[in-house]
Amino acid sequence: MAESDRRLFFALWPPAGVAGRLHEAALAAHAACGGRPMRRETLHVTLAFLGAVAATRVAAAEVAAAAVAARPFILELDRLACWKHNRIVWAGCADVAPPLAGLATNLAQALRDAGFVLETRPFAVHATLVRNANCMKPPPPLAAPIRWPVADFALVESHAESAGSRYEVVRRWLFVLD
Ligand code: ATP
Ligand code: MG
């Protein structure tokens, strides 16, 4: 990564109430499965990961994002699970709401059309709650689904720091109501 590159990704960034519920779930999962709970201010759902972007290419990513049409929707996070391969406890949903699937697909297409290389794995809705978890024990279930009214998406910069990655929301795109 060149010095002027920025590590960027697109994400859904939760409103305070949703971040609070995710944080509670992270602490409960940490109590059951150990590992390292994510800090409240880091909690998010990644939509598209760009990785290192040259400073001169950031505007192209923003133009691509601005062209993605989407309407507000409710994201209902209703399950916690643990991935054994990377020892991550995450919150997700049994069914991906069509507006969210559409947003992820359209954003990825717009970014590819603009020349960005994205990973080809299918989009998996997840908010990472705990890293380095012991996945032999299932995380405790959510007391109730977390209802997240999604009204925008964000371009986020990841800053590597000794305490772990720090994320900075660079810009947000509000969905249109009709
Ligand atoms: P760290 O790498 O310091 O442990 P992190 O993975 O949270 O922390 P980044 O690597 O900057 O920080 O990743 C930012 C976001 O993008 C995270 O949600 C991460 O899961 C996701 N991400 C990282 N790499 C990829 C990738 N290759 N494909 C898809 N998503 C990714
Ligand atoms: Mg990483």
GROMACS .gro file of C-alpha atoms and ligand atoms in nm:
model
  210
    1MET     CA    1   0.000   0.000   0.000
    2ALA     CA    2   0.158   0.329  -0.112
    3GLU     CA    3   0.177   0.602   0.148
    4SER     CA    4  -0.090   0.812  -0.019
    5ASP     CA    5  -0.330   0.513  -0.050
    6ARG     CA    6  -0.635   0.497   0.173
    7ARG     CA    7  -0.788   0.173   0.301
    8LEU     CA    8  -1.157   0.207   0.218
    9PHE     CA    9  -1.480   0.012   0.232
   10PHE     CA   10  -1.852   0.075   0.200
   11ALA     CA   11  -2.072  -0.016   0.492
   12LEU     CA   12  -2.399   0.023   0.673
   13TRP     CA   13  -2.321   0.224   0.984
   14PRO     CA   14  -2.568   0.171   1.270
   15PRO     CA   15  -2.759   0.445   1.448
   16ALA     CA   16  -2.671   0.473   1.819
   17GLY     CA   17  -2.955   0.251   1.942
   18VAL     CA   18  -2.865  -0.031   1.706
   19ALA     CA   19  -2.496   0.001   1.790
   20GLY     CA   20  -2.595  -0.026   2.158
   21ARG     CA   21  -2.789  -0.349   2.098
   22LEU     CA   22  -2.504  -0.495   1.893
   23HIS     CA   23  -2.260  -0.397   2.164
   24GLU     CA   24  -2.470  -0.576   2.429
   25ALA     CA   25  -2.476  -0.884   2.208
   26ALA     CA   26  -2.098  -0.859   2.165
   27LEU     CA   27  -2.045  -0.850   2.541
   28ALA     CA   28  -2.277  -1.148   2.595
   29ALA     CA   29  -2.102  -1.343   2.320
   30HIS     CA   30  -1.762  -1.248   2.464
   31ALA     CA   31  -1.872  -1.376   2.808
   32ALA     CA   32  -1.969  -1.710   2.651
   33CYS     CA   33  -1.700  -1.753   2.385
   34GLY     CA   34  -1.403  -1.545   2.505
   35GLY     CA   35  -1.198  -1.361   2.245
   36ARG     CA   36  -1.194  -0.988   2.187
   37PRO     CA   37  -1.521  -0.795   2.167
   38MET     CA   38  -1.529  -0.522   1.903
   39ARG     CA   39  -1.552  -0.170   2.038
   40ARG     CA   40  -1.899  -0.016   2.010
   41GLU     CA   41  -1.783   0.251   1.766
   42THR     CA   42  -1.645  -0.007   1.523
   43LEU     CA   43  -1.967  -0.204   1.470
   44HIS     CA   44  -2.091  -0.213   1.109
   45VAL     CA   45  -2.200  -0.429   0.818
   46THR     CA   46  -1.957  -0.421   0.524
   47LEU     CA   47  -2.121  -0.384   0.182
   48ALA     CA   48  -1.814  -0.375  -0.040
   49PHE     CA   49  -1.446  -0.382   0.049
   50LEU     CA   50  -1.212  -0.177  -0.170
   51GLY     CA   51  -0.887  -0.214   0.024
   52ALA     CA   52  -0.604   0.022  -0.071
   53VAL     CA   53  -0.728   0.300  -0.297
   54ALA     CA   54  -0.498   0.561  -0.453
   55ALA     CA   55  -0.590   0.911  -0.337
   56THR     CA   56  -0.659   1.000  -0.701
   57ARG     CA   57  -0.920   0.720  -0.728
   58VAL     CA   58  -1.132   0.806  -0.423
   59ALA     CA   59  -1.352   1.045  -0.620
   60ALA     CA   60  -1.430   0.767  -0.871
   61ALA     CA   61  -1.553   0.546  -0.586
   62GLU     CA   62  -1.770   0.829  -0.459
   63VAL     CA   63  -1.920   0.891  -0.803
   64ALA     CA   64  -2.000   0.520  -0.837
   65ALA     CA   65  -2.168   0.517  -0.496
   66ALA     CA   66  -2.371   0.827  -0.571
   67ALA     CA   67  -2.522   0.656  -0.877
   68VAL     CA   68  -2.664   0.366  -0.672
   69ALA     CA   69  -3.036   0.410  -0.619
   70ALA     CA   70  -3.187   0.262  -0.304
   71ARG     CA   71  -3.484   0.310  -0.077
   72PRO     CA   72  -3.490   0.295   0.304
   73PHE     CA   73  -3.549  -0.053   0.447
   74ILE     CA   74  -3.545  -0.240   0.775
   75LEU     CA   75  -3.256  -0.475   0.840
   76GLU     CA   76  -3.363  -0.728   1.099
   77LEU     CA   77  -3.062  -0.892   1.261
   78ASP     CA   78  -3.200  -1.207   1.415
   79ARG     CA   79  -2.911  -1.449   1.455
   80LEU     CA   80  -2.571  -1.477   1.614
   81ALA     CA   81  -2.325  -1.731   1.486
   82CYS     CA   82  -1.958  -1.815   1.496
   83TRP     CA   83  -1.738  -1.885   1.195
   84LYS     CA   84  -1.487  -2.152   1.288
   85HIS     CA   85  -1.243  -2.069   1.007
   86ASN     CA   86  -1.174  -1.717   1.134
   87ARG     CA   87  -1.312  -1.741   1.490
   88ILE     CA   88  -1.550  -1.449   1.444
   89VAL     CA   89  -1.882  -1.419   1.625
   90TRP     CA   90  -2.120  -1.218   1.411
   91ALA     CA   91  -2.477  -1.093   1.398
   92GLY     CA   92  -2.669  -1.150   1.079
   93CYS     CA   93  -3.004  -1.248   0.941
   94ALA     CA   94  -3.167  -1.568   0.828
   95ASP     CA   95  -3.304  -1.400   0.515
   96VAL     CA   96  -3.141  -1.109   0.337
   97ALA     CA   97  -3.408  -0.847   0.264
   98PRO     CA   98  -3.433  -0.787  -0.114
   99PRO     CA   99  -3.354  -0.413  -0.079
  100LEU     CA  100  -3.029  -0.499   0.098
  101ALA     CA  101  -2.932  -0.766  -0.154
  102GLY     CA  102  -3.011  -0.517  -0.431
  103LEU     CA  103  -2.803  -0.245  -0.268
  104ALA     CA  104  -2.500  -0.472  -0.230
  105THR     CA  105  -2.529  -0.602  -0.587
  106ASN     CA  106  -2.581  -0.260  -0.744
  107LEU     CA  107  -2.300  -0.101  -0.545
  108ALA     CA  108  -2.060  -0.381  -0.640
  109GLN     CA  109  -2.156  -0.348  -1.006
  110ALA     CA  110  -2.113   0.031  -1.004
  111LEU     CA  111  -1.771  -0.006  -0.843
  112ARG     CA  112  -1.661  -0.276  -1.089
  113ASP     CA  113  -1.782  -0.060  -1.379
  114ALA     CA  114  -1.561   0.215  -1.239
  115GLY     CA  115  -1.262  -0.021  -1.247
  116PHE     CA  116  -1.243  -0.134  -0.885
  117VAL     CA  117  -1.163  -0.498  -0.816
  118LEU     CA  118  -1.387  -0.654  -0.554
  119GLU     CA  119  -1.387  -0.998  -0.411
  120THR     CA  120  -1.616  -1.243  -0.585
  121ARG     CA  121  -1.747  -1.426  -0.279
  122PRO     CA  122  -2.121  -1.375  -0.239
  123PHE     CA  123  -2.226  -1.096  -0.004
  124ALA     CA  124  -2.276  -1.227   0.351
  125VAL     CA  125  -2.460  -0.988   0.582
  126HIS     CA  126  -2.269  -0.981   0.906
  127ALA     CA  127  -2.165  -0.744   1.180
  128THR     CA  128  -1.849  -0.874   1.346
  129LEU     CA  129  -1.899  -0.875   1.724
  130VAL     CA  130  -1.611  -1.077   1.866
  131ARG     CA  131  -1.279  -1.186   1.720
  132ASN     CA  132  -1.064  -1.478   1.825
  133ALA     CA  133  -1.367  -1.644   1.979
  134ASN     CA  134  -1.394  -2.003   2.096
  135CYS     CA  135  -1.645  -2.133   1.843
  136MET     CA  136  -1.686  -2.469   2.015
  137LYS     CA  137  -1.956  -2.304   2.226
  138PRO     CA  138  -2.244  -2.143   2.038
  139PRO     CA  139  -2.292  -1.773   2.117
  140PRO     CA  140  -2.601  -1.701   2.329
  141PRO     CA  141  -2.908  -1.623   2.117
  142LEU     CA  142  -3.032  -1.267   2.087
  143ALA     CA  143  -3.308  -1.186   2.336
  144ALA     CA  144  -3.499  -1.027   2.049
  145PRO     CA  145  -3.419  -0.939   1.689
  146ILE     CA  146  -3.238  -0.610   1.636
  147ARG     CA  147  -3.444  -0.386   1.409
  148TRP     CA  148  -3.217  -0.154   1.216
  149PRO     CA  149  -3.384   0.114   1.003
  150VAL     CA  150  -3.135   0.166   0.721
  151ALA     CA  151  -3.156   0.510   0.565
  152ASP     CA  152  -2.809   0.548   0.418
  153PHE     CA  153  -2.478   0.381   0.347
  154ALA     CA  154  -2.129   0.509   0.406
  155LEU     CA  155  -1.779   0.520   0.265
  156VAL     CA  156  -1.546   0.435   0.553
  157GLU     CA  157  -1.171   0.466   0.595
  158SER     CA  158  -0.988   0.207   0.803
  159HIS     CA  159  -0.691   0.338   1.000
  160ALA     CA  160  -0.450   0.080   1.141
  161GLU     CA  161  -0.374   0.162   1.504
  162SER     CA  162  -0.209  -0.030   1.784
  163ALA     CA  163  -0.544  -0.088   1.960
  164GLY     CA  164  -0.688  -0.233   1.638
  165SER     CA  165  -0.847  -0.075   1.332
  166ARG     CA  166  -1.017   0.260   1.378
  167TYR     CA  167  -1.289   0.347   1.129
  168GLU     CA  168  -1.376   0.691   1.005
  169VAL     CA  169  -1.697   0.756   0.815
  170VAL     CA  170  -1.584   0.967   0.521
  171ARG     CA  171  -1.915   1.027   0.352
  172ARG     CA  172  -2.275   0.907   0.359
  173TRP     CA  173  -2.537   0.867   0.087
  174LEU     CA  174  -2.897   0.902   0.201
  175PHE     CA  175  -3.157   0.680   0.037
  176VAL     CA  176  -3.440   0.850  -0.143
  177LEU     CA  177  -3.796   0.834  -0.013
  178ASP     CA  178  -4.062   0.833  -0.277
  179ATP     P1  179  -0.797  -0.575   1.128
  179ATP     O1  180  -0.768  -0.607   0.984
  179ATP     O2  181  -0.712  -0.466   1.183
  179ATP     O3  182  -0.804  -0.695   1.214
  179ATP     P2  183  -1.058  -0.518   1.029
  179ATP     O4  184  -1.053  -0.645   0.949
  179ATP     O5  185  -1.184  -0.486   1.100
  179ATP     O6  186  -0.942  -0.511   1.134
  179ATP     P3  187  -1.003  -0.394   0.781
  179ATP     O7  188  -0.917  -0.509   0.743
  179ATP     O8  189  -0.961  -0.257   0.744
  179ATP     O9  190  -1.026  -0.394   0.935
  179ATP    O10  191  -1.147  -0.422   0.720
  179ATP     C1  192  -1.251  -0.328   0.719
  179ATP     C2  193  -1.382  -0.399   0.695
  179ATP    O11  194  -1.378  -0.466   0.570
  179ATP     C3  195  -1.414  -0.508   0.799
  179ATP    O12  196  -1.554  -0.516   0.812
  179ATP     C4  197  -1.361  -0.633   0.734
  179ATP    O13  198  -1.432  -0.748   0.779
  179ATP     C5  199  -1.391  -0.608   0.588
  179ATP     N1  200  -1.294  -0.672   0.502
  179ATP     C6  201  -1.160  -0.674   0.516
  179ATP     N2  202  -1.101  -0.741   0.417
  179ATP     C7  203  -1.199  -0.783   0.335
  179ATP     C8  204  -1.203  -0.858   0.214
  179ATP     N3  205  -1.094  -0.903   0.153
  179ATP     N4  206  -1.323  -0.882   0.160
  179ATP     C9  207  -1.436  -0.838   0.217
  179ATP     N5  208  -1.440  -0.767   0.331
  179ATP    C10  209  -1.324  -0.739   0.390
  180MG      MG  210  -0.890  -0.707   0.826
   0.00000   0.00000   0.00000
